[in-house]
């Protein structure tokens, strides 16, 4: 049902002879609001709209019981209005619309309705904190606690704006993980705004999102490190200038390091590494690995190594797949190569491994979607 409102002439106007409007008088604007007044179980998207005939809309306000306003936009000709985000579930809304005809005479219409309650809800988690400064390889990754069927609707409810103008696309890995990145690494200094508008999105039949939040993050300096497994060295480049070349040890012949572009996702001054957790049985269990930075979900790190002799680095590849740098036990010496690299790295920096005797790492093994071609990223979703 549509609620209609018609403007009336002012009380001081002279009525034409016979009591009918003048033939030259513009018809009153008619405002229609859907859903109709008193409607219940209204869908959180696709039903709320306001339109005007014989005139234009000059203002539309949609608020909940707490006074929070639903943002929306007028059409180019100002004869229609729709919200630009999903409504919340099980929420009462009040609509007030104002319009005017060609002669500027106003009319006002109002309506109230309640949206459908959710059978279930899904939660959304993400990996970048508000205000963070990250490296140029950072990927925004969202995970969901239930499988998503309408992947396009959920993807489109995450809006990302980079002040560099870079296009940012989302890609689904399965039905519970959604990653976002630009085509190339972010430009250093880019400011990024993220608007999560997942609240009210029906991710699966009867299952709705609850997240409505904004965050910003900044892309810091550009640091890309290239690890050459054959040469057993890594070259650290920041903002186009080489900072340092460091000898390393990578994966042994039986356990080579992945090739490909990887992103630092965690930093630990010291951490335990137990081979049993990544499929190596009891081959190692080191309780205090220094200066460790994660590169993959499957257990690839770039870290300090105090148990190998110093002449191993740059000479032999002896690891179980990690990239090792010379270090001391206890992570207390700031002058070791591992300590230097740790102190000069941030979350989101890139470590690219080349010339290893292994495949390229899978794009969903860590935040490593950079290994997927852009024309495949987000295709078909």
Tab-separated table of C-alpha atoms in Angstrom:
chain	number	residue	atom	x	y	z
A	1	UNK	CA	0.000	0.000	0.000
A	2	UNK	CA	1.191	3.503	-0.750
A	3	UNK	CA	0.592	6.468	1.497
A	4	UNK	CA	-0.365	9.570	-0.498
A	5	UNK	CA	-0.231	13.212	0.615
A	6	UNK	CA	-1.515	16.159	-1.413
A	7	UNK	CA	-0.634	19.800	-0.854
A	8	UNK	CA	-3.456	22.239	-0.124
A	9	UNK	CA	-3.575	25.859	-1.138
A	10	UNK	CA	-2.967	28.436	1.548
A	11	UNK	CA	-5.985	29.843	3.403
A	12	UNK	CA	-5.312	33.336	2.089
A	13	UNK	CA	-5.561	32.393	-1.606
A	14	UNK	CA	-8.559	33.567	-3.629
A	15	UNK	CA	-10.624	30.677	-4.929
A	16	UNK	CA	-11.476	30.889	-8.627
A	17	UNK	CA	-15.121	31.347	-9.646
A	18	UNK	CA	-17.078	28.126	-9.369
A	19	UNK	CA	-14.819	26.814	-6.542
A	20	UNK	CA	-12.431	24.913	-8.851
A	21	UNK	CA	-8.669	25.533	-9.274
A	22	UNK	CA	-7.501	27.810	-12.013
A	23	UNK	CA	-6.632	26.096	-15.255
A	24	UNK	CA	-3.120	27.535	-14.953
A	25	UNK	CA	-2.550	26.374	-11.362
A	26	UNK	CA	0.025	23.557	-11.083
A	27	UNK	CA	-1.320	20.286	-9.654
A	28	UNK	CA	-0.378	19.526	-6.070
A	29	UNK	CA	2.589	17.249	-5.471
A	30	UNK	CA	1.641	13.710	-4.475
A	31	UNK	CA	4.069	11.789	-2.259
A	32	UNK	CA	3.964	8.005	-2.012
A	33	UNK	CA	5.748	5.988	0.675
A	34	UNK	CA	6.268	2.250	0.591
A	35	UNK	CA	5.766	0.230	2.704
A	36	UNK	CA	2.429	1.568	3.859
A	37	UNK	CA	1.783	2.936	7.314
A	38	UNK	CA	1.635	0.199	9.942
A	39	UNK	CA	3.299	-2.472	7.812
A	40	UNK	CA	5.102	-5.280	9.652
A	41	UNK	CA	7.660	-7.937	8.672
A	42	UNK	CA	9.084	-5.550	6.095
A	43	UNK	CA	12.201	-6.800	4.297
A	44	UNK	CA	15.443	-5.100	5.313
A	45	UNK	CA	16.180	-4.229	1.699
A	46	UNK	CA	14.220	-3.598	-1.469
A	47	UNK	CA	10.933	-2.368	0.016
A	48	UNK	CA	11.539	1.116	1.413
A	49	UNK	CA	11.134	3.807	-1.216
A	50	UNK	CA	9.607	7.262	-1.539
A	51	UNK	CA	8.381	8.879	-4.755
A	52	UNK	CA	6.741	12.102	-5.897
A	53	UNK	CA	4.342	12.890	-8.732
A	54	UNK	CA	3.522	16.390	-10.011
A	55	UNK	CA	6.583	17.702	-8.218
A	56	UNK	CA	9.834	16.816	-6.505
A	57	UNK	CA	11.034	15.625	-3.118
A	58	UNK	CA	12.849	18.219	-1.034
A	59	UNK	CA	13.624	16.081	2.002
A	60	UNK	CA	13.236	12.522	3.277
A	61	UNK	CA	13.960	11.414	6.827
A	62	UNK	CA	13.865	7.804	8.015
A	63	UNK	CA	14.667	7.228	11.685
A	64	UNK	CA	14.472	4.425	14.213
A	65	UNK	CA	13.098	4.708	17.748
A	66	UNK	CA	16.447	6.069	19.001
A	67	UNK	CA	16.545	8.782	16.370
A	68	UNK	CA	19.293	7.176	14.287
A	69	UNK	CA	18.796	8.191	10.673
A	70	UNK	CA	18.940	5.894	7.685
A	71	UNK	CA	21.096	7.445	4.932
A	72	UNK	CA	19.691	7.568	1.436
A	73	UNK	CA	19.816	9.435	-1.838
A	74	UNK	CA	17.408	11.249	-4.101
A	75	UNK	CA	17.258	10.338	-7.748
A	76	UNK	CA	18.794	12.811	-10.167
A	77	UNK	CA	15.405	14.352	-10.931
A	78	UNK	CA	14.453	14.377	-7.206
A	79	UNK	CA	11.280	12.369	-7.808
A	80	UNK	CA	12.456	9.307	-5.883
A	81	UNK	CA	14.418	8.329	-2.795
A	82	UNK	CA	15.848	5.011	-1.590
A	83	UNK	CA	18.091	4.054	1.352
A	84	UNK	CA	21.705	3.343	0.514
A	85	UNK	CA	22.139	0.617	3.131
A	86	UNK	CA	20.141	-2.242	4.581
A	87	UNK	CA	17.733	-1.648	7.439
A	88	UNK	CA	18.136	-3.309	10.830
A	89	UNK	CA	16.038	-6.334	11.717
A	90	UNK	CA	13.032	-6.161	14.031
A	91	UNK	CA	13.178	-2.370	14.128
A	92	UNK	CA	10.433	0.260	13.988
A	93	UNK	CA	11.086	3.084	11.530
A	94	UNK	CA	9.359	6.405	10.960
A	95	UNK	CA	9.371	8.058	7.536
A	96	UNK	CA	8.774	11.766	6.915
A	97	UNK	CA	8.870	13.078	3.361
A	98	UNK	CA	8.496	16.624	2.088
A	99	UNK	CA	7.931	17.667	-1.510
A	100	UNK	CA	6.830	20.627	-3.588
A	101	UNK	CA	5.088	21.223	-6.878
A	102	UNK	CA	6.226	23.462	-9.719
A	103	UNK	CA	4.919	26.541	-7.924
A	104	UNK	CA	6.746	25.711	-4.702
A	105	UNK	CA	3.709	24.603	-2.715
A	106	UNK	CA	4.778	21.978	-0.169
A	107	UNK	CA	3.250	18.725	0.971
A	108	UNK	CA	4.324	16.376	3.750
A	109	UNK	CA	3.728	12.644	4.121
A	110	UNK	CA	4.517	10.272	6.953
A	111	UNK	CA	4.562	6.542	7.564
A	112	UNK	CA	5.712	4.001	10.114
A	113	UNK	CA	6.631	0.340	9.712
A	114	UNK	CA	8.556	-2.489	11.391
A	115	UNK	CA	11.135	-4.727	9.726
A	116	UNK	CA	11.225	-8.504	9.800
A	117	UNK	CA	12.904	-10.250	12.724
A	118	UNK	CA	15.915	-12.465	12.005
A	119	UNK	CA	15.629	-16.207	12.534
A	120	UNK	CA	19.375	-16.237	13.160
A	121	UNK	CA	22.288	-13.831	12.838
A	122	UNK	CA	25.860	-14.218	11.631
A	123	UNK	CA	28.918	-12.509	13.071
A	124	UNK	CA	31.681	-10.822	11.110
A	125	UNK	CA	35.312	-10.571	12.202
A	126	UNK	CA	38.093	-8.659	10.495
A	127	UNK	CA	41.834	-8.252	10.812
A	128	UNK	CA	42.677	-4.517	10.724
A	129	UNK	CA	42.130	-2.317	13.759
A	130	UNK	CA	40.799	1.204	13.451
A	131	UNK	CA	43.612	3.727	13.015
A	132	UNK	CA	46.258	1.106	12.212
A	133	UNK	CA	49.283	1.793	10.025
A	134	UNK	CA	50.061	-1.180	7.805
A	135	UNK	CA	52.399	-2.232	5.045
A	136	UNK	CA	51.668	-1.964	1.330
A	137	UNK	CA	50.742	-5.642	1.075
A	138	UNK	CA	47.975	-5.565	3.678
A	139	UNK	CA	44.768	-7.381	2.769
A	140	UNK	CA	41.481	-6.730	4.569
A	141	UNK	CA	40.155	-10.167	5.490
A	142	UNK	CA	36.678	-10.878	6.870
A	143	UNK	CA	35.542	-14.170	8.341
A	144	UNK	CA	31.995	-15.280	9.144
A	145	UNK	CA	30.744	-17.784	11.707
A	146	UNK	CA	28.264	-19.361	9.292
A	147	UNK	CA	28.351	-20.126	5.559
A	148	UNK	CA	27.167	-17.241	3.372
A	149	UNK	CA	24.904	-18.013	0.421
A	150	UNK	CA	24.295	-14.516	-0.930
A	151	UNK	CA	27.984	-13.737	-1.272
A	152	UNK	CA	27.392	-10.801	-3.619
A	153	UNK	CA	25.106	-9.007	-1.149
A	154	UNK	CA	27.586	-9.393	1.706
A	155	UNK	CA	30.536	-8.372	-0.455
A	156	UNK	CA	28.720	-5.273	-1.702
A	157	UNK	CA	27.879	-4.268	1.882
A	158	UNK	CA	31.580	-3.664	2.560
A	159	UNK	CA	32.551	-0.321	1.045
A	160	UNK	CA	36.205	0.628	0.763
A	161	UNK	CA	37.522	3.980	-0.402
A	162	UNK	CA	41.221	4.717	-0.938
A	163	UNK	CA	42.260	8.345	-1.319
A	164	UNK	CA	44.729	7.199	-3.980
A	165	UNK	CA	41.751	6.313	-6.163
A	166	UNK	CA	42.747	2.644	-6.382
A	167	UNK	CA	39.934	0.204	-7.093
A	168	UNK	CA	39.520	-2.334	-4.292
A	169	UNK	CA	37.786	-5.660	-4.988
A	170	UNK	CA	36.574	-8.458	-2.777
A	171	UNK	CA	37.205	-12.156	-3.346
A	172	UNK	CA	35.545	-15.085	-1.586
A	173	UNK	CA	37.591	-18.069	-0.474
A	174	UNK	CA	34.842	-20.586	0.169
A	175	UNK	CA	31.704	-19.271	1.869
A	176	UNK	CA	33.127	-17.969	5.152
A	177	UNK	CA	36.099	-15.801	4.152
A	178	UNK	CA	36.103	-12.600	2.110
A	179	UNK	CA	39.349	-10.722	1.293
A	180	UNK	CA	39.775	-7.250	-0.218
A	181	UNK	CA	42.779	-5.768	-2.037
A	182	UNK	CA	43.670	-3.438	-4.925
A	183	UNK	CA	45.206	-4.704	-8.161
A	184	UNK	CA	48.749	-3.781	-7.121
A	185	UNK	CA	50.248	-3.132	-3.724
A	186	UNK	CA	48.801	-0.078	-1.995
A	187	UNK	CA	50.603	3.203	-2.603
A	188	UNK	CA	52.615	4.344	0.398
A	189	UNK	CA	50.746	6.969	2.389
A	190	UNK	CA	47.286	5.942	1.206
A	191	UNK	CA	44.410	6.658	3.585
A	192	UNK	CA	41.726	3.981	3.442
A	193	UNK	CA	38.153	4.227	4.723
A	194	UNK	CA	36.083	1.104	5.313
A	195	UNK	CA	32.326	1.119	5.936
A	196	UNK	CA	30.888	-2.187	7.101
A	197	UNK	CA	27.175	-2.170	6.269
A	198	UNK	CA	26.499	-5.856	6.807
A	199	UNK	CA	23.703	-5.234	9.322
A	200	UNK	CA	20.404	-6.374	7.862
A	201	UNK	CA	21.998	-8.281	4.971
A	202	UNK	CA	20.377	-11.692	4.524
A	203	UNK	CA	23.456	-13.843	4.063
A	204	UNK	CA	21.431	-17.057	3.969
A	205	UNK	CA	17.665	-17.639	4.232
A	206	UNK	CA	16.543	-16.120	7.543
A	207	UNK	CA	20.152	-15.449	8.635
A	208	UNK	CA	21.124	-11.768	8.839
A	209	UNK	CA	24.270	-9.780	9.558
A	210	UNK	CA	24.616	-7.426	12.506
A	211	UNK	CA	27.783	-5.436	11.742
A	212	UNK	CA	27.527	-1.718	11.065
A	213	UNK	CA	30.832	0.021	11.755
A	214	UNK	CA	33.417	2.298	10.175
A	215	UNK	CA	37.196	2.187	10.357
A	216	UNK	CA	40.162	3.842	8.749
A	217	UNK	CA	43.720	2.685	8.258
A	218	UNK	CA	46.854	4.173	6.773
A	219	UNK	CA	49.343	2.534	4.454
A	220	UNK	CA	52.811	3.374	5.726
A	221	UNK	CA	56.100	3.349	3.891
A	222	UNK	CA	56.591	0.774	1.147
A	223	UNK	CA	58.792	-2.143	2.201
A	224	UNK	CA	59.158	-5.207	0.003
A	225	UNK	CA	61.711	-7.884	0.851
A	226	UNK	CA	62.834	-10.419	-1.743
A	227	UNK	CA	64.181	-13.733	-0.448
A	228	UNK	CA	66.256	-15.603	-3.028
A	229	UNK	CA	66.259	-19.200	-1.852
A	230	UNK	CA	68.941	-20.249	-4.333
A	231	UNK	CA	71.269	-17.371	-3.415
A	232	UNK	CA	70.393	-17.751	0.293
A	233	UNK	CA	70.015	-14.033	0.820
A	234	UNK	CA	67.284	-11.464	1.131
A	235	UNK	CA	67.185	-7.914	-0.162
A	236	UNK	CA	65.179	-5.351	1.818
A	237	UNK	CA	63.893	-2.417	-0.252
A	238	UNK	CA	62.042	0.532	1.279
A	239	UNK	CA	60.477	3.250	-0.855
A	240	UNK	CA	62.593	2.130	-3.785
A	241	UNK	CA	65.913	2.223	-1.908
A	242	UNK	CA	67.801	-0.876	-0.783
A	243	UNK	CA	68.206	-0.871	2.996
A	244	UNK	CA	70.220	-4.024	3.428
A	245	UNK	CA	71.050	-7.452	2.019
A	246	UNK	CA	70.923	-10.182	4.657
A	247	UNK	CA	72.131	-13.796	4.458
A	248	UNK	CA	69.391	-16.340	5.205
A	249	UNK	CA	68.632	-20.031	5.339
A	250	UNK	CA	65.425	-21.305	3.722
A	251	UNK	CA	63.777	-24.707	3.396
A	252	UNK	CA	65.917	-27.798	3.035
A	253	UNK	CA	65.622	-29.984	-0.062
A	254	UNK	CA	62.943	-32.181	1.541
A	255	UNK	CA	61.038	-29.243	3.047
A	256	UNK	CA	61.430	-26.287	0.684
A	257	UNK	CA	59.984	-22.827	1.297
A	258	UNK	CA	56.958	-21.722	-0.690
A	259	UNK	CA	57.604	-19.380	-3.596
A	260	UNK	CA	55.432	-16.325	-4.010
A	261	UNK	CA	54.399	-13.057	-2.438
A	262	UNK	CA	53.585	-13.314	1.260
A	263	UNK	CA	52.396	-10.769	3.810
A	264	UNK	CA	53.523	-10.408	7.410
A	265	UNK	CA	50.406	-10.991	9.534
A	266	UNK	CA	51.821	-11.448	13.054
A	267	UNK	CA	54.921	-10.363	14.985
A	268	UNK	CA	56.254	-12.192	18.065
A	269	UNK	CA	59.433	-11.220	19.870
A	270	UNK	CA	59.522	-14.820	21.043
A	271	UNK	CA	57.203	-17.726	20.308
A	272	UNK	CA	57.043	-21.490	20.543
A	273	UNK	CA	57.283	-23.526	17.338
A	274	UNK	CA	56.162	-27.146	17.622
A	275	UNK	CA	56.543	-29.247	14.504
A	276	UNK	CA	53.609	-31.424	15.551
A	277	UNK	CA	51.211	-28.521	14.892
A	278	UNK	CA	52.215	-28.266	11.217
A	279	UNK	CA	52.615	-31.911	10.283
A	280	UNK	CA	56.248	-32.541	11.239
A	281	UNK	CA	55.608	-34.867	14.171
A	282	UNK	CA	58.279	-34.607	16.823
A	283	UNK	CA	61.003	-33.275	14.535
A	284	UNK	CA	61.297	-30.049	16.522
A	285	UNK	CA	59.749	-28.175	19.435
A	286	UNK	CA	61.484	-24.866	20.141
A	287	UNK	CA	59.912	-22.889	22.994
A	288	UNK	CA	61.629	-19.551	22.373
A	289	UNK	CA	62.036	-18.800	18.676
A	290	UNK	CA	63.116	-15.128	18.537
A	291	UNK	CA	61.872	-12.328	16.272
A	292	UNK	CA	59.225	-14.431	14.533
A	293	UNK	CA	56.852	-13.030	11.911
A	294	UNK	CA	54.118	-15.147	10.344
A	295	UNK	CA	53.846	-15.401	6.552
A	296	UNK	CA	51.259	-18.185	6.136
A	297	UNK	CA	48.449	-19.898	7.983
A	298	UNK	CA	50.178	-23.230	7.450
A	299	UNK	CA	53.183	-22.229	9.566
A	300	UNK	CA	55.640	-20.347	7.372
A	301	UNK	CA	57.543	-17.698	9.356
A	302	UNK	CA	60.512	-15.460	8.829
A	303	UNK	CA	62.340	-15.625	12.160
A	304	UNK	CA	65.547	-15.551	14.103
A	305	UNK	CA	67.560	-18.750	14.425
A	306	UNK	CA	70.036	-19.210	17.302
A	307	UNK	CA	70.474	-22.995	17.057
A	308	UNK	CA	72.299	-23.020	13.713
A	309	UNK	CA	75.896	-21.828	13.418
A	310	UNK	CA	76.337	-18.327	12.041
A	311	UNK	CA	78.096	-19.575	8.915
A	312	UNK	CA	74.945	-21.515	7.947
A	313	UNK	CA	73.247	-18.316	6.824
A	314	UNK	CA	74.053	-17.522	3.220
A	315	UNK	CA	75.538	-21.008	2.763
A	316	UNK	CA	73.005	-23.778	3.483
A	317	UNK	CA	69.235	-24.196	3.364
A	318	UNK	CA	68.341	-26.231	6.428
A	319	UNK	CA	64.872	-25.156	7.635
A	320	UNK	CA	61.510	-26.921	7.558
A	321	UNK	CA	60.163	-24.237	5.212
A	322	UNK	CA	60.677	-21.054	7.187
A	323	UNK	CA	63.099	-18.258	6.353
A	324	UNK	CA	65.773	-18.084	9.061
A	325	UNK	CA	68.041	-15.185	10.030
A	326	UNK	CA	71.030	-15.246	12.348
A	327	UNK	CA	70.029	-14.436	15.941
A	328	UNK	CA	70.782	-15.046	19.605
A	329	UNK	CA	68.702	-16.836	22.181
A	330	UNK	CA	66.418	-14.591	24.211
A	331	UNK	CA	65.887	-11.962	21.482
A	332	UNK	CA	67.954	-9.551	23.534
A	333	UNK	CA	70.663	-8.551	21.057
A	334	UNK	CA	69.446	-5.624	18.897
A	335	UNK	CA	72.389	-5.966	16.521
A	336	UNK	CA	71.576	-9.373	15.025
A	337	UNK	CA	70.172	-9.519	11.469
A	338	UNK	CA	66.928	-11.021	12.797
A	339	UNK	CA	66.484	-8.261	15.385
A	340	UNK	CA	67.201	-5.587	12.787
A	341	UNK	CA	64.643	-6.992	10.347
A	342	UNK	CA	62.034	-7.444	13.079
A	343	UNK	CA	62.431	-3.861	14.257
A	344	UNK	CA	62.197	-2.582	10.696
A	345	UNK	CA	59.059	-4.521	9.715
A	346	UNK	CA	55.366	-3.864	10.262
A	347	UNK	CA	52.222	-5.900	9.758
A	348	UNK	CA	51.362	-5.828	6.059
A	349	UNK	CA	54.934	-5.716	4.749
A	350	UNK	CA	55.667	-8.014	1.819
A	351	UNK	CA	58.156	-10.876	1.731
A	352	UNK	CA	58.533	-12.410	-1.728
A	353	UNK	CA	60.318	-15.743	-2.082
A	354	UNK	CA	61.906	-16.638	-5.423
A	355	UNK	CA	64.008	-19.511	-6.788
A	356	UNK	CA	62.804	-22.086	-4.271
A	357	UNK	CA	62.164	-25.695	-5.225
A	358	UNK	CA	58.490	-25.528	-4.327
A	359	UNK	CA	55.174	-24.315	-5.713
A	360	UNK	CA	53.759	-20.813	-5.360
A	361	UNK	CA	51.876	-20.473	-2.095
A	362	UNK	CA	48.076	-20.678	-2.314
A	363	UNK	CA	46.420	-17.243	-2.206
A	364	UNK	CA	44.278	-18.184	0.808
A	365	UNK	CA	47.207	-19.540	2.836
A	366	UNK	CA	47.645	-16.378	4.870
A	367	UNK	CA	46.936	-12.956	3.385
A	368	UNK	CA	48.550	-13.972	0.143
A	369	UNK	CA	45.919	-13.135	-2.446
A	370	UNK	CA	48.588	-11.207	-4.359
A	371	UNK	CA	49.444	-14.554	-5.945
A	372	UNK	CA	46.080	-14.642	-7.752
A	373	UNK	CA	45.815	-12.753	-11.072
A	374	UNK	CA	43.631	-9.651	-10.943
A	375	UNK	CA	41.295	-10.972	-13.659
A	376	UNK	CA	40.510	-13.947	-11.404
A	377	UNK	CA	40.179	-11.924	-8.226
A	378	UNK	CA	36.463	-11.648	-7.469
A	379	UNK	CA	35.415	-13.215	-10.759
A	380	UNK	CA	31.968	-14.791	-10.723
A	381	UNK	CA	31.032	-13.620	-7.232
